Amino acid sequence: MITRVACIQTTATPDMAAGLDRIAGFVADAAGQGARLVMLPEMSAMLAPGPEQRAAALAEAEHPAVAAFARMAREAGIWLHCGSIAVGAPAAGDDRLANRTLVFDQTGAIVARYDKIHLFDVGDLADGQSYRESDRYRPGDQARVIDTPAGRMGLSICYDLRFPHLYQALADAGASVLAIPAAFTVPTGRAHWHALMRARAIETGCWVMAPAQAGEHYPGRRTYGHSLIVSPWGEVVAEADGESEGVILAELDTDAVTAARSKVPSLANRRRFTGP
């Protein structure tokens, strides 16, 4: 099975309405070029300083981005992976937000949800910035694999990329495509983005779709860009630049998954062992 897919690279800002308008144009463009599955980056609708991001993070049923994404999918007649958005999802004694993926089918119905499991808590990056994602977001605890027009897809978000056991579990559950929407920092992107994306594809024999945020979002916040689509053999088949918004496309062939796994059957060759 061969399916045309698209990753959209955006430069989200504190202006959600303007961001959603730009995304709608890119979704229509991707659909016009034959994409049946379109993916957006992490925090696709809006990137803002903490207080502004929190104020805009309404409950899913009230969130303007959710209604907008459903309409885009329905009008274009495509499946739309929203990357992720910040939603209000309070739990008992915990008012933190959720960094949530929503996947919409061609009717605009939500067919899957995934809350980011691994949160980016790090200080003293090369550019002097520090991040404590867990101060604002509550981690998810459930991995997800769903059936899509491009094959069985394992869901993840950005920092999840650094935890290979998650992707092995997704592949074990039948994933042939890995979704890794991101908003990577510039220093970590330069050092690790391409290597990690190719490694996740090679280790699992899966296609990787990694739409990314790019450029300057507000003063003091820049992201790396370089949205990627990577083959199960680890080849970069489509890549965006480090600054511009836009669409990249590729043909995903499920036979390539079978071929890669037959050449290097590392998933099948794994063995249990006693730790040191």
GROMACS .gro file of C-alpha atoms in nm:
model
  276
    1MET     CA    1   0.000   0.000   0.000
    2ILE     CA    2   0.132   0.342  -0.100
    3THR     CA    3  -0.017   0.655   0.059
    4ARG     CA    4   0.073   1.018   0.006
    5VAL     CA    5   0.124   1.203   0.335
    6ALA     CA    6   0.224   1.556   0.435
    7CYS     CA    7   0.398   1.726   0.726
    8ILE     CA    8   0.329   2.096   0.781
    9GLN     CA    9   0.600   2.315   0.933
   10THR     CA   10   0.468   2.619   1.119
   11THR     CA   11   0.590   2.915   1.320
   12ALA     CA   12   0.322   2.937   1.589
   13THR     CA   13   0.292   3.264   1.783
   14PRO     CA   14   0.077   3.393   2.069
   15ASP     CA   15  -0.191   3.479   1.808
   16MET     CA   16  -0.389   3.155   1.783
   17ALA     CA   17  -0.649   3.284   1.537
   18ALA     CA   18  -0.385   3.393   1.287
   19GLY     CA   19  -0.199   3.064   1.330
   20LEU     CA   20  -0.511   2.859   1.262
   21ASP     CA   21  -0.581   3.062   0.947
   22ARG     CA   22  -0.231   2.989   0.814
   23ILE     CA   23  -0.261   2.620   0.901
   24ALA     CA   24  -0.593   2.597   0.715
   25GLY     CA   25  -0.422   2.721   0.401
   26PHE     CA   26  -0.142   2.468   0.433
   27VAL     CA   27  -0.388   2.182   0.497
   28ALA     CA   28  -0.583   2.275   0.185
   29ASP     CA   29  -0.255   2.290  -0.011
   30ALA     CA   30  -0.146   1.947   0.113
   31ALA     CA   31  -0.486   1.795   0.032
   32GLY     CA   32  -0.475   1.956  -0.313
   33GLN     CA   33  -0.145   1.777  -0.373
   34GLY     CA   34  -0.303   1.443  -0.290
   35ALA     CA   35  -0.213   1.393   0.077
   36ARG     CA   36  -0.456   1.165   0.258
   37LEU     CA   37  -0.294   1.210   0.599
   38VAL     CA   38  -0.164   1.552   0.711
   39MET     CA   39   0.039   1.614   1.027
   40LEU     CA   40   0.109   1.934   1.222
   41PRO     CA   41   0.385   2.005   1.478
   42GLU     CA   42   0.376   2.014   1.856
   43MET     CA   43   0.180   2.314   1.991
   44SER     CA   44   0.064   2.376   1.636
   45ALA     CA   45  -0.202   2.637   1.707
   46MET     CA   46  -0.013   2.862   1.948
   47LEU     CA   47   0.323   2.912   2.117
   48ALA     CA   48   0.335   3.179   2.387
   49PRO     CA   49   0.501   3.254   2.721
   50GLY     CA   50   0.368   3.041   3.006
   51PRO     CA   51   0.090   3.265   3.142
   52GLU     CA   52  -0.053   3.331   2.794
   53GLN     CA   53  -0.034   2.964   2.698
   54ARG     CA   54  -0.217   2.865   3.016
   55ALA     CA   55  -0.489   3.127   2.968
   56ALA     CA   56  -0.561   2.997   2.616
   57ALA     CA   57  -0.565   2.628   2.717
   58LEU     CA   58  -0.938   2.567   2.741
   59ALA     CA   59  -1.096   2.228   2.795
   60GLU     CA   60  -1.100   2.017   2.479
   61ALA     CA   61  -1.474   2.061   2.418
   62GLU     CA   62  -1.440   2.442   2.429
   63HIS     CA   63  -1.103   2.481   2.259
   64PRO     CA   64  -1.119   2.689   1.938
   65ALA     CA   65  -0.834   2.492   1.779
   66VAL     CA   66  -1.026   2.164   1.817
   67ALA     CA   67  -1.326   2.298   1.625
   68ALA     CA   68  -1.096   2.451   1.363
   69PHE     CA   69  -0.902   2.127   1.308
   70ALA     CA   70  -1.223   1.925   1.279
   71ARG     CA   71  -1.348   2.167   1.013
   72MET     CA   72  -1.018   2.153   0.820
   73ALA     CA   73  -1.023   1.772   0.811
   74ARG     CA   74  -1.387   1.760   0.705
   75GLU     CA   75  -1.359   2.027   0.435
   76ALA     CA   76  -1.038   1.880   0.290
   77GLY     CA   77  -1.160   1.520   0.322
   78ILE     CA   78  -0.833   1.409   0.484
   79TRP     CA   79  -0.711   1.267   0.813
   80LEU     CA   80  -0.551   1.541   1.023
   81HIS     CA   81  -0.304   1.480   1.307
   82CYS     CA   82  -0.300   1.807   1.501
   83GLY     CA   83   0.056   1.758   1.633
   84SER     CA   84  -0.041   1.873   1.978
   85ILE     CA   85  -0.218   2.153   2.161
   86ALA     CA   86  -0.228   2.263   2.524
   87VAL     CA   87  -0.563   2.176   2.681
   88GLY     CA   88  -0.705   2.226   3.026
   89ALA     CA   89  -0.739   1.883   3.180
   90PRO     CA   90  -0.739   1.919   3.559
   91ALA     CA   91  -0.717   1.614   3.780
   92ALA     CA   92  -0.781   1.585   4.151
   93GLY     CA   93  -0.532   1.814   4.324
   94ASP     CA   94  -0.346   1.884   3.997
   95ASP     CA   95  -0.439   2.182   3.776
   96ARG     CA   96  -0.162   2.133   3.520
   97LEU     CA   97  -0.241   2.123   3.149
   98ALA     CA   98  -0.214   1.833   2.906
   99ASN     CA   99   0.011   1.847   2.598
  100ARG     CA  100  -0.231   1.649   2.381
  101THR     CA  101  -0.238   1.500   2.034
  102LEU     CA  102  -0.576   1.476   1.864
  103VAL     CA  103  -0.626   1.284   1.541
  104PHE     CA  104  -0.928   1.362   1.321
  105ASP     CA  105  -1.067   1.142   1.044
  106GLN     CA  106  -1.201   1.272   0.713
  107THR     CA  107  -1.541   1.350   0.870
  108GLY     CA  108  -1.380   1.570   1.137
  109ALA     CA  109  -1.440   1.319   1.416
  110ILE     CA  110  -1.172   1.271   1.682
  111VAL     CA  111  -1.046   0.914   1.650
  112ALA     CA  112  -0.749   0.924   1.891
  113ARG     CA  113  -0.600   1.117   2.181
  114TYR     CA  114  -0.250   1.096   2.324
  115ASP     CA  115  -0.098   1.294   2.613
  116LYS     CA  116   0.279   1.346   2.601
  117ILE     CA  117   0.447   1.097   2.834
  118HIS     CA  118   0.802   1.233   2.869
  119LEU     CA  119   0.831   1.598   2.973
  120PHE     CA  120   1.127   1.822   2.894
  121ASP     CA  121   1.284   1.924   3.226
  122VAL     CA  122   1.632   2.059   3.159
  123GLY     CA  123   1.847   2.358   3.246
  124ASP     CA  124   2.154   2.532   3.110
  125LEU     CA  125   2.121   2.465   2.738
  126ALA     CA  126   2.384   2.607   2.507
  127ASP     CA  127   2.172   2.920   2.451
  128GLY     CA  128   2.128   2.976   2.824
  129GLN     CA  129   1.763   2.872   2.832
  130SER     CA  130   1.610   2.626   3.075
  131TYR     CA  131   1.281   2.438   3.058
  132ARG     CA  132   1.062   2.269   3.319
  133GLU     CA  133   0.771   2.134   3.123
  134SER     CA  134   0.643   1.939   3.423
  135ASP     CA  135   0.571   2.268   3.606
  136ARG     CA  136   0.288   2.335   3.360
  137TYR     CA  137   0.199   1.998   3.210
  138ARG     CA  138   0.089   1.668   3.359
  139PRO     CA  139   0.253   1.367   3.191
  140GLY     CA  140   0.046   1.107   3.014
  141ASP     CA  141   0.082   0.739   3.098
  142GLN     CA  142  -0.076   0.556   2.804
  143ALA     CA  143   0.097   0.471   2.475
  144ARG     CA  144  -0.130   0.469   2.169
  145VAL     CA  145  -0.133   0.299   1.830
  146ILE     CA  146  -0.411   0.373   1.580
  147ASP     CA  147  -0.509   0.266   1.229
  148THR     CA  148  -0.481   0.543   0.966
  149PRO     CA  149  -0.495   0.561   0.584
  150ALA     CA  150  -0.112   0.539   0.584
  151GLY     CA  151  -0.097   0.233   0.809
  152ARG     CA  152  -0.087   0.163   1.180
  153MET     CA  153   0.056   0.470   1.354
  154GLY     CA  154   0.230   0.499   1.691
  155LEU     CA  155   0.174   0.833   1.864
  156SER     CA  156   0.438   1.037   2.048
  157ILE     CA  157   0.539   1.401   2.099
  158CYS     CA  158   0.880   1.572   2.082
  159TYR     CA  159   1.085   1.479   2.394
  160ASP     CA  160   0.942   1.125   2.375
  161LEU     CA  161   1.191   1.091   2.088
  162ARG     CA  162   1.476   1.033   2.335
  163PHE     CA  163   1.320   0.719   2.488
  164PRO     CA  164   1.364   0.432   2.241
  165HIS     CA  165   1.177   0.178   2.453
  166LEU     CA  166   0.855   0.369   2.378
  167TYR     CA  167   0.902   0.324   2.002
  168GLN     CA  168   0.990  -0.042   2.037
  169ALA     CA  169   0.663  -0.087   2.229
  170LEU     CA  170   0.474   0.095   1.953
  171ALA     CA  171   0.634  -0.127   1.688
  172ASP     CA  172   0.552  -0.436   1.895
  173ALA     CA  173   0.189  -0.316   1.890
  174GLY     CA  174   0.194  -0.314   1.510
  175ALA     CA  175   0.302   0.040   1.426
  176SER     CA  176   0.449   0.087   1.078
  177VAL     CA  177   0.451   0.469   1.106
  178LEU     CA  178   0.578   0.675   1.399
  179ALA     CA  179   0.433   1.023   1.456
  180ILE     CA  180   0.683   1.256   1.627
  181PRO     CA  181   0.553   1.616   1.610
  182ALA     CA  182   0.797   1.853   1.777
  183ALA     CA  183   0.905   2.201   1.881
  184PHE     CA  184   1.278   2.129   1.923
  185THR     CA  185   1.512   2.393   2.062
  186VAL     CA  186   1.782   2.517   1.826
  187PRO     CA  187   2.084   2.385   2.027
  188THR     CA  188   1.940   2.036   2.075
  189GLY     CA  189   1.811   2.031   1.718
  190ARG     CA  190   2.152   2.105   1.571
  191ALA     CA  191   2.311   1.836   1.784
  192HIS     CA  192   2.058   1.554   1.779
  193TRP     CA  193   1.746   1.602   1.561
  194HIS     CA  194   1.848   1.416   1.246
  195ALA     CA  195   2.042   1.145   1.429
  196LEU     CA  196   1.756   1.061   1.666
  197MET     CA  197   1.487   1.062   1.398
  198ARG     CA  198   1.690   0.832   1.174
  199ALA     CA  199   1.772   0.608   1.472
  200ARG     CA  200   1.405   0.565   1.567
  201ALA     CA  201   1.324   0.468   1.208
  202ILE     CA  202   1.616   0.224   1.182
  203GLU     CA  203   1.559   0.061   1.522
  204THR     CA  204   1.193  -0.012   1.453
  205GLY     CA  205   1.183  -0.045   1.073
  206CYS     CA  206   0.908   0.220   1.071
  207TRP     CA  207   0.837   0.530   0.869
  208VAL     CA  208   0.886   0.845   1.078
  209MET     CA  209   0.676   1.158   1.027
  210ALA     CA  210   0.820   1.452   1.222
  211PRO     CA  211   0.658   1.791   1.154
  212ALA     CA  212   0.832   2.067   1.349
  213GLN     CA  213   0.799   2.424   1.463
  214ALA     CA  214   1.054   2.662   1.307
  215GLY     CA  215   1.190   3.013   1.352
  216GLU     CA  216   1.110   3.282   1.610
  217HIS     CA  217   0.776   3.252   1.789
  218TYR     CA  218   0.812   3.544   2.031
  219PRO     CA  219   1.117   3.722   2.177
  220GLY     CA  220   1.348   3.464   2.333
  221ARG     CA  221   1.183   3.155   2.181
  222ARG     CA  222   1.317   2.994   1.864
  223THR     CA  223   1.280   2.641   1.733
  224TYR     CA  224   1.493   2.433   1.499
  225GLY     CA  225   1.254   2.339   1.216
  226HIS     CA  226   1.380   2.081   0.964
  227SER     CA  227   1.056   1.881   0.953
  228LEU     CA  228   1.138   1.530   0.834
  229ILE     CA  229   0.988   1.223   0.675
  230VAL     CA  230   1.225   0.927   0.718
  231SER     CA  231   1.203   0.583   0.557
  232PRO     CA  232   1.223   0.254   0.752
  233TRP     CA  233   1.581   0.219   0.623
  234GLY     CA  234   1.674   0.552   0.781
  235GLU     CA  235   1.679   0.761   0.463
  236VAL     CA  236   1.549   1.118   0.479
  237VAL     CA  237   1.296   1.133   0.195
  238ALA     CA  238   1.161   1.485   0.266
  239GLU     CA  239   1.294   1.775   0.471
  240ALA     CA  240   1.197   2.137   0.534
  241ASP     CA  241   1.439   2.418   0.610
  242GLY     CA  242   1.514   2.572   0.949
  243GLU     CA  243   1.305   2.889   0.922
  244SER     CA  244   1.009   2.875   0.683
  245GLU     CA  245   0.651   2.760   0.717
  246GLY     CA  246   0.541   2.515   0.451
  247VAL     CA  247   0.449   2.163   0.343
  248ILE     CA  248   0.663   1.856   0.274
  249LEU     CA  249   0.520   1.543   0.113
  250ALA     CA  250   0.618   1.181   0.062
  251GLU     CA  251   0.478   0.849  -0.055
  252LEU     CA  252   0.465   0.600   0.234
  253ASP     CA  253   0.497   0.241   0.113
  254THR     CA  254   0.413  -0.028   0.368
  255ASP     CA  255   0.625  -0.277   0.170
  256ALA     CA  256   0.930  -0.072   0.274
  257VAL     CA  257   0.857  -0.164   0.636
  258THR     CA  258   0.855  -0.536   0.557
  259ALA     CA  259   1.175  -0.502   0.352
  260ALA     CA  260   1.367  -0.311   0.621
  261ARG     CA  261   1.266  -0.552   0.896
  262SER     CA  262   1.360  -0.854   0.688
  263LYS     CA  263   1.709  -0.714   0.620
  264VAL     CA  264   1.780  -0.625   0.985
  265PRO     CA  265   1.533  -0.814   1.210
  266SER     CA  266   1.643  -0.640   1.531
  267LEU     CA  267   1.292  -0.636   1.678
  268ALA     CA  268   1.268  -1.014   1.640
  269ASN     CA  269   1.625  -1.071   1.763
  270ARG     CA  270   1.582  -0.896   2.101
  271ARG     CA  271   1.657  -1.105   2.410
  272ARG     CA  272   1.572  -1.062   2.774
  273PHE     CA  273   1.870  -1.019   3.001
  274THR     CA  274   1.960  -0.959   3.361
  275GLY     CA  275   2.080  -0.606   3.431
  276PRO     CA  276   2.428  -0.533   3.567
   0.00000   0.00000   0.00000
